[in-house]
């Protein structure tokens, strides 16, 4: 299992600054979010094979691969113009994904919250919004199948797909090999089920394990009465339980550190790496 990092964890940097910083921490794989690269214009209509090759070559100079692109947008944004802009952006990422060396494009599933795509809304789980989301996923899958790329959906408690059951429902609606998931158990854990986190993870891997394309590593805890998601190893997630499942389901999957600042990277990397080494040692 290769431990990488989300490129956005380094903040807004030039391509040179980003690749240099990432290599200095020893990362050899990354999920790239182009919007965070200062000197790369990834707005709709700007991507090309040449731009993708330019980015990929900059990472390759430091021995870093890009197996996945992150293009997180609000798929059900109430503003139709804004929603369509996001869909167009994802399609463009899919079209040029292979030119980056990437086989998947990842996104969450959206919310009716017009101010913050990472906050919930009372209407997110309505059947109308489910139907809207399935239509959009169908449109994105048509593009993914055309270009031989995987669409990686990521669930989140504050989005339309907020549970493992709803993610399974989407996978069953579109039983294509071009649709998969980002495994991140913290995104299925909230205040109501945090005391049963192991059961949540058991259920997630039973329902979704074979569909994992990549995984994220962060944590969860309650801070000032609110659920927050800090760096891996700084919260309450049972990492041995998570990683045992992940190693059993997808032994060589890439797992990416998330929600981690630069001064936390080495610690988070060490924590996840040591858990993996311990599990592998126990299984020998």
mmCIF file of C-alpha atoms in Angstrom:
data_model
loop_
_atom_site.group_PDB
_atom_site.id
_atom_site.type_symbol
_atom_site.label_atom_id
_atom_site.label_comp_id
_atom_site.label_asym_id
_atom_site.label_seq_id
_atom_site.Cartn_x
_atom_site.Cartn_y
_atom_site.Cartn_z
ATOM 1 C CA UNK A 1 0.000 0.000 0.000
ATOM 2 C CA UNK A 2 1.397 3.369 -1.061
ATOM 3 C CA UNK A 3 0.734 6.370 1.189
ATOM 4 C CA UNK A 4 0.336 9.639 -0.674
ATOM 5 C CA UNK A 5 -1.208 13.023 -0.043
ATOM 6 C CA UNK A 6 -3.800 15.364 -1.502
ATOM 7 C CA UNK A 7 -1.914 18.095 -3.343
ATOM 8 C CA UNK A 8 -4.221 20.731 -1.827
ATOM 9 C CA UNK A 9 -2.745 19.923 1.603
ATOM 10 C CA UNK A 10 0.190 22.177 0.682
ATOM 11 C CA UNK A 11 -2.063 25.169 0.051
ATOM 12 C CA UNK A 12 -1.825 27.355 -3.034
ATOM 13 C CA UNK A 13 1.618 26.976 -4.616
ATOM 14 C CA UNK A 14 3.215 27.162 -8.026
ATOM 15 C CA UNK A 15 3.741 23.842 -9.764
ATOM 16 C CA UNK A 16 7.466 23.949 -9.011
ATOM 17 C CA UNK A 17 6.915 24.825 -5.341
ATOM 18 C CA UNK A 18 4.329 22.063 -4.972
ATOM 19 C CA UNK A 19 6.336 19.263 -6.537
ATOM 20 C CA UNK A 20 9.476 20.264 -4.644
ATOM 21 C CA UNK A 21 7.676 20.409 -1.290
ATOM 22 C CA UNK A 22 5.927 17.100 -1.877
ATOM 23 C CA UNK A 23 9.158 15.341 -2.776
ATOM 24 C CA UNK A 24 10.911 16.726 0.305
ATOM 25 C CA UNK A 25 8.350 14.938 2.481
ATOM 26 C CA UNK A 26 8.991 11.709 0.609
ATOM 27 C CA UNK A 27 5.609 11.325 -1.083
ATOM 28 C CA UNK A 28 5.581 9.369 -4.336
ATOM 29 C CA UNK A 29 1.886 9.464 -5.165
ATOM 30 C CA UNK A 30 -0.700 12.236 -5.035
ATOM 31 C CA UNK A 31 -4.300 13.083 -5.784
ATOM 32 C CA UNK A 32 -4.009 16.391 -7.621
ATOM 33 C CA UNK A 33 -6.493 19.247 -7.345
ATOM 34 C CA UNK A 34 -5.530 21.623 -10.138
ATOM 35 C CA UNK A 35 -7.381 24.604 -8.659
ATOM 36 C CA UNK A 36 -4.701 24.858 -5.957
ATOM 37 C CA UNK A 37 -1.791 25.221 -8.400
ATOM 38 C CA UNK A 38 -1.180 28.943 -8.786
ATOM 39 C CA UNK A 39 0.392 28.974 -12.238
ATOM 40 C CA UNK A 40 -1.955 26.438 -13.860
ATOM 41 C CA UNK A 41 -5.224 27.704 -15.345
ATOM 42 C CA UNK A 42 -7.653 24.793 -15.058
ATOM 43 C CA UNK A 43 -10.850 26.754 -15.612
ATOM 44 C CA UNK A 44 -13.351 25.225 -18.065
ATOM 45 C CA UNK A 45 -11.991 25.163 -21.583
ATOM 46 C CA UNK A 46 -8.333 25.511 -20.574
ATOM 47 C CA UNK A 47 -7.235 21.895 -20.132
ATOM 48 C CA UNK A 48 -5.320 20.210 -22.935
ATOM 49 C CA UNK A 49 -3.024 17.268 -23.523
ATOM 50 C CA UNK A 50 -0.087 19.680 -23.443
ATOM 51 C CA UNK A 51 -1.083 21.171 -20.086
ATOM 52 C CA UNK A 52 -1.680 17.721 -18.618
ATOM 53 C CA UNK A 53 1.694 16.475 -19.845
ATOM 54 C CA UNK A 54 3.376 19.591 -18.439
ATOM 55 C CA UNK A 55 1.919 18.937 -14.983
ATOM 56 C CA UNK A 56 2.644 15.204 -15.096
ATOM 57 C CA UNK A 57 6.248 15.769 -16.164
ATOM 58 C CA UNK A 58 6.819 18.229 -13.305
ATOM 59 C CA UNK A 59 5.739 15.571 -10.809
ATOM 60 C CA UNK A 60 7.664 12.829 -12.602
ATOM 61 C CA UNK A 61 10.894 14.821 -12.221
ATOM 62 C CA UNK A 62 10.523 14.218 -8.481
ATOM 63 C CA UNK A 63 9.413 10.603 -8.817
ATOM 64 C CA UNK A 64 5.758 11.369 -8.045
ATOM 65 C CA UNK A 65 2.814 9.778 -9.857
ATOM 66 C CA UNK A 66 -0.741 11.122 -10.236
ATOM 67 C CA UNK A 67 -3.116 8.121 -10.131
ATOM 68 C CA UNK A 68 -6.161 10.304 -9.448
ATOM 69 C CA UNK A 69 -7.433 13.832 -10.042
ATOM 70 C CA UNK A 70 -9.627 15.556 -7.482
ATOM 71 C CA UNK A 71 -12.368 17.696 -9.033
ATOM 72 C CA UNK A 72 -14.657 18.316 -6.082
ATOM 73 C CA UNK A 73 -17.722 20.257 -7.131
ATOM 74 C CA UNK A 74 -21.296 20.606 -5.916
ATOM 75 C CA UNK A 75 -23.089 18.264 -8.303
ATOM 76 C CA UNK A 76 -26.590 19.432 -7.293
ATOM 77 C CA UNK A 77 -25.866 23.132 -6.792
ATOM 78 C CA UNK A 78 -29.236 24.979 -6.695
ATOM 79 C CA UNK A 79 -27.920 27.531 -9.194
ATOM 80 C CA UNK A 80 -28.274 25.687 -12.498
ATOM 81 C CA UNK A 81 -25.596 27.771 -14.200
ATOM 82 C CA UNK A 82 -23.122 27.070 -11.401
ATOM 83 C CA UNK A 83 -24.068 23.378 -11.408
ATOM 84 C CA UNK A 84 -23.518 23.074 -15.143
ATOM 85 C CA UNK A 85 -20.177 24.843 -14.846
ATOM 86 C CA UNK A 86 -19.081 22.233 -12.307
ATOM 87 C CA UNK A 87 -20.291 19.346 -14.468
ATOM 88 C CA UNK A 88 -18.428 20.766 -17.448
ATOM 89 C CA UNK A 89 -15.295 21.024 -15.325
ATOM 90 C CA UNK A 90 -15.497 17.373 -14.243
ATOM 91 C CA UNK A 91 -16.076 16.237 -17.824
ATOM 92 C CA UNK A 92 -12.984 18.117 -18.923
ATOM 93 C CA UNK A 93 -10.932 16.493 -16.144
ATOM 94 C CA UNK A 94 -12.221 13.097 -17.288
ATOM 95 C CA UNK A 95 -11.335 13.844 -20.905
ATOM 96 C CA UNK A 96 -7.707 14.663 -20.125
ATOM 97 C CA UNK A 97 -7.246 12.435 -17.072
ATOM 98 C CA UNK A 98 -5.097 9.859 -18.856
ATOM 99 C CA UNK A 99 -2.761 12.608 -20.077
ATOM 100 C CA UNK A 100 -1.942 13.346 -16.427
ATOM 101 C CA UNK A 101 -1.220 9.652 -15.868
ATOM 102 C CA UNK A 102 -4.470 9.402 -13.911
ATOM 103 C CA UNK A 103 -7.125 6.712 -14.253
ATOM 104 C CA UNK A 104 -9.795 8.292 -12.027
ATOM 105 C CA UNK A 105 -11.490 11.607 -11.297
ATOM 106 C CA UNK A 106 -12.967 12.017 -7.820
ATOM 107 C CA UNK A 107 -15.831 14.171 -6.593
ATOM 108 C CA UNK A 108 -18.335 14.302 -3.750
ATOM 109 C CA UNK A 109 -22.046 14.255 -4.526
ATOM 110 C CA UNK A 110 -23.242 17.706 -3.531
ATOM 111 C CA UNK A 111 -25.660 19.567 -1.308
ATOM 112 C CA UNK A 112 -28.478 22.093 -1.641
ATOM 113 C CA UNK A 113 -26.500 24.389 0.657
ATOM 114 C CA UNK A 114 -25.750 27.243 -1.709
ATOM 115 C CA UNK A 115 -23.092 28.817 0.521
ATOM 116 C CA UNK A 116 -20.910 25.817 1.359
ATOM 117 C CA UNK A 117 -20.669 22.521 -0.534
ATOM 118 C CA UNK A 118 -19.353 20.850 2.624
ATOM 119 C CA UNK A 119 -22.415 21.718 4.730
ATOM 120 C CA UNK A 120 -25.716 19.882 4.788
ATOM 121 C CA UNK A 121 -29.263 20.895 3.892
ATOM 122 C CA UNK A 122 -32.632 19.547 5.018
ATOM 123 C CA UNK A 123 -33.581 18.683 1.441
ATOM 124 C CA UNK A 124 -30.476 16.746 0.467
ATOM 125 C CA UNK A 125 -32.073 13.327 0.876
ATOM 126 C CA UNK A 126 -35.270 14.049 -1.041
ATOM 127 C CA UNK A 127 -36.165 11.732 -3.902
ATOM 128 C CA UNK A 128 -36.125 14.662 -6.325
ATOM 129 C CA UNK A 129 -32.503 15.382 -5.478
ATOM 130 C CA UNK A 130 -31.642 11.705 -5.711
ATOM 131 C CA UNK A 131 -33.084 11.620 -9.221
ATOM 132 C CA UNK A 132 -31.198 14.791 -10.132
ATOM 133 C CA UNK A 133 -27.949 13.275 -8.880
ATOM 134 C CA UNK A 134 -28.466 9.994 -10.733
ATOM 135 C CA UNK A 135 -29.064 11.882 -13.979
ATOM 136 C CA UNK A 136 -25.818 13.811 -13.471
ATOM 137 C CA UNK A 137 -23.853 10.675 -12.579
ATOM 138 C CA UNK A 138 -25.221 9.022 -15.727
ATOM 139 C CA UNK A 139 -24.001 11.976 -17.794
ATOM 140 C CA UNK A 140 -20.548 11.841 -16.179
ATOM 141 C CA UNK A 141 -20.319 8.081 -16.641
ATOM 142 C CA UNK A 142 -21.033 8.453 -20.342
ATOM 143 C CA UNK A 143 -17.968 10.699 -20.545
ATOM 144 C CA UNK A 144 -15.894 8.367 -18.354
ATOM 145 C CA UNK A 145 -16.735 5.325 -20.481
ATOM 146 C CA UNK A 146 -15.841 7.257 -23.628
ATOM 147 C CA UNK A 147 -12.337 8.032 -22.323
ATOM 148 C CA UNK A 148 -11.652 4.860 -20.342
ATOM 149 C CA UNK A 149 -11.563 6.620 -16.976
ATOM 150 C CA UNK A 150 -13.120 5.831 -13.582
ATOM 151 C CA UNK A 151 -15.532 8.213 -11.871
ATOM 152 C CA UNK A 152 -14.761 7.992 -8.134
ATOM 153 C CA UNK A 153 -17.659 9.100 -5.932
ATOM 154 C CA UNK A 154 -16.996 10.087 -2.333
ATOM 155 C CA UNK A 155 -19.789 9.933 0.222
ATOM 156 C CA UNK A 156 -20.172 12.505 2.993
ATOM 157 C CA UNK A 157 -22.671 12.809 5.826
ATOM 158 C CA UNK A 158 -23.679 16.305 4.696
ATOM 159 C CA UNK A 159 -24.188 15.453 1.006
ATOM 160 C CA UNK A 160 -26.828 13.634 -1.043
ATOM 161 C CA UNK A 161 -24.950 10.343 -0.675
ATOM 162 C CA UNK A 162 -24.567 10.470 3.080
ATOM 163 C CA UNK A 163 -24.589 6.771 4.007
ATOM 164 C CA UNK A 164 -23.096 3.506 2.812
ATOM 165 C CA UNK A 165 -26.588 2.347 1.851
ATOM 166 C CA UNK A 166 -27.106 5.266 -0.517
ATOM 167 C CA UNK A 167 -23.683 4.773 -2.070
ATOM 168 C CA UNK A 168 -24.512 1.104 -2.635
ATOM 169 C CA UNK A 169 -27.809 2.155 -4.206
ATOM 170 C CA UNK A 170 -25.930 4.339 -6.704
ATOM 171 C CA UNK A 171 -23.466 1.563 -7.540
ATOM 172 C CA UNK A 172 -26.315 -0.862 -8.122
ATOM 173 C CA UNK A 173 -28.131 1.616 -10.364
ATOM 174 C CA UNK A 174 -25.052 1.943 -12.571
ATOM 175 C CA UNK A 175 -23.247 -1.431 -12.510
ATOM 176 C CA UNK A 176 -20.429 -0.272 -14.764
ATOM 177 C CA UNK A 177 -16.736 -0.814 -14.136
ATOM 178 C CA UNK A 178 -16.217 2.910 -14.754
ATOM 179 C CA UNK A 179 -17.939 3.811 -11.472
ATOM 180 C CA UNK A 180 -16.182 3.343 -8.144
ATOM 181 C CA UNK A 181 -15.695 5.022 -4.796
ATOM 182 C CA UNK A 182 -13.247 6.886 -2.622
ATOM 183 C CA UNK A 183 -13.145 4.996 0.684
ATOM 184 C CA UNK A 184 -13.135 7.385 3.631
ATOM 185 C CA UNK A 185 -14.869 6.018 6.732
ATOM 186 C CA UNK A 186 -14.762 9.393 8.488
ATOM 187 C CA UNK A 187 -17.224 10.668 5.893
ATOM 188 C CA UNK A 188 -19.831 8.134 7.047
ATOM 189 C CA UNK A 189 -19.323 8.859 10.758
ATOM 190 C CA UNK A 190 -21.302 11.555 12.569
ATOM 191 C CA UNK A 191 -22.381 12.422 16.091
ATOM 192 C CA UNK A 192 -25.163 9.822 15.979
ATOM 193 C CA UNK A 193 -23.033 6.789 15.093
ATOM 194 C CA UNK A 194 -19.508 7.687 16.242
ATOM 195 C CA UNK A 195 -19.746 5.284 19.185
ATOM 196 C CA UNK A 196 -20.355 2.464 16.696
ATOM 197 C CA UNK A 197 -17.535 3.423 14.325
ATOM 198 C CA UNK A 198 -16.317 -0.160 13.924
ATOM 199 C CA UNK A 199 -19.778 -1.268 12.825
ATOM 200 C CA UNK A 200 -19.949 1.656 10.400
ATOM 201 C CA UNK A 201 -16.636 0.562 8.881
ATOM 202 C CA UNK A 202 -17.658 -3.100 8.757
ATOM 203 C CA UNK A 203 -20.798 -2.117 6.873
ATOM 204 C CA UNK A 204 -18.916 0.226 4.528
ATOM 205 C CA UNK A 205 -16.446 -2.439 3.465
ATOM 206 C CA UNK A 206 -19.096 -5.140 3.146
ATOM 207 C CA UNK A 207 -21.206 -2.971 0.850
ATOM 208 C CA UNK A 208 -18.516 -1.032 -0.986
ATOM 209 C CA UNK A 209 -15.175 -2.801 -0.596
ATOM 210 C CA UNK A 210 -14.896 -4.237 -4.091
ATOM 211 C CA UNK A 211 -15.633 -0.820 -5.627
ATOM 212 C CA UNK A 212 -12.768 1.070 -3.955
ATOM 213 C CA UNK A 213 -10.573 3.029 -6.377
ATOM 214 C CA UNK A 214 -8.587 4.976 -3.784
ATOM 215 C CA UNK A 215 -8.754 5.801 -0.084
ATOM 216 C CA UNK A 216 -8.346 8.818 2.180
ATOM 217 C CA UNK A 217 -6.740 9.033 5.604
ATOM 218 C CA UNK A 218 -7.961 11.623 8.070
ATOM 219 C CA UNK A 219 -9.635 11.487 11.485
ATOM 220 C CA UNK A 220 -12.668 12.643 13.440
ATOM 221 C CA UNK A 221 -13.447 14.072 16.865
ATOM 222 C CA UNK A 222 -15.878 16.372 18.626
ATOM 223 C CA UNK A 223 -14.528 19.902 19.123
ATOM 224 C CA UNK A 224 -16.616 22.542 20.872
ATOM 225 C CA UNK A 225 -19.688 20.388 20.388
ATOM 226 C CA UNK A 226 -19.194 19.906 16.645
ATOM 227 C CA UNK A 227 -17.830 17.059 14.545
ATOM 228 C CA UNK A 228 -14.518 17.993 12.936
ATOM 229 C CA UNK A 229 -12.091 16.037 10.757
ATOM 230 C CA UNK A 230 -8.430 16.639 11.661
ATOM 231 C CA UNK A 231 -5.235 14.936 10.503
ATOM 232 C CA UNK A 232 -4.839 11.159 10.706
ATOM 233 C CA UNK A 233 -3.866 9.999 14.179
ATOM 234 C CA UNK A 234 -5.096 13.111 15.995
ATOM 235 C CA UNK A 235 -8.667 11.965 16.598
ATOM 236 C CA UNK A 236 -10.798 8.958 17.468
ATOM 237 C CA UNK A 237 -10.753 6.807 14.319
ATOM 238 C CA UNK A 238 -9.772 3.195 14.966
ATOM 239 C CA UNK A 239 -6.991 3.089 12.392
ATOM 240 C CA UNK A 240 -6.032 -0.576 12.853
ATOM 241 C CA UNK A 241 -9.657 -1.527 12.160
ATOM 242 C CA UNK A 242 -9.824 0.710 9.082
ATOM 243 C CA UNK A 243 -6.520 -0.373 7.597
ATOM 244 C CA UNK A 244 -7.102 -4.088 8.241
ATOM 245 C CA UNK A 245 -10.275 -3.820 6.172
ATOM 246 C CA UNK A 246 -8.534 -1.781 3.485
ATOM 247 C CA UNK A 247 -5.572 -4.140 3.182
ATOM 248 C CA UNK A 248 -7.925 -7.110 2.954
ATOM 249 C CA UNK A 249 -10.174 -5.496 0.330
ATOM 250 C CA UNK A 250 -7.563 -3.738 -1.822
ATOM 251 C CA UNK A 251 -4.012 -4.661 -0.719
ATOM 252 C CA UNK A 252 -2.210 -2.274 -3.085
ATOM 253 C CA UNK A 253 -4.650 0.636 -3.106
ATOM 254 C CA UNK A 254 -3.254 4.163 -2.811
ATOM 255 C CA UNK A 255 -4.258 5.929 0.409
ATOM 256 C CA UNK A 256 -3.959 9.714 0.592
ATOM 257 C CA UNK A 257 -3.476 11.868 3.678
ATOM 258 C CA UNK A 258 -6.130 14.575 3.929
ATOM 259 C CA UNK A 259 -6.877 17.544 6.219
ATOM 260 C CA UNK A 260 -3.229 17.717 7.204
ATOM 261 C CA UNK A 261 -1.034 20.820 7.470
ATOM 262 C CA UNK A 262 2.630 20.760 6.509
ATOM 263 C CA UNK A 263 3.752 20.671 10.136
ATOM 264 C CA UNK A 264 1.609 17.538 10.654
ATOM 265 C CA UNK A 265 2.576 15.600 7.538
ATOM 266 C CA UNK A 266 5.494 13.589 8.865
ATOM 267 C CA UNK A 267 3.580 12.645 12.006
ATOM 268 C CA UNK A 268 0.482 11.579 10.057
ATOM 269 C CA UNK A 269 2.596 9.686 7.539
ATOM 270 C CA UNK A 270 4.422 7.888 10.346
ATOM 271 C CA UNK A 271 1.212 6.953 12.154
ATOM 272 C CA UNK A 272 -0.471 5.459 9.088
ATOM 273 C CA UNK A 273 2.741 3.765 7.942
ATOM 274 C CA UNK A 274 3.369 2.189 11.350
ATOM 275 C CA UNK A 275 -0.184 0.846 11.518
ATOM 276 C CA UNK A 276 0.236 -0.748 8.099
ATOM 277 C CA UNK A 277 3.589 -2.275 9.067
ATOM 278 C CA UNK A 278 2.070 -3.650 12.272
ATOM 279 C CA UNK A 279 -0.840 -5.243 10.442
ATOM 280 C CA UNK A 280 1.458 -6.785 7.832
ATOM 281 C CA UNK A 281 3.756 -8.148 10.554
ATOM 282 C CA UNK A 282 0.827 -9.741 12.386
ATOM 283 C CA UNK A 283 -0.327 -11.440 9.191
ATOM 284 C CA UNK A 284 3.042 -13.039 8.419
#
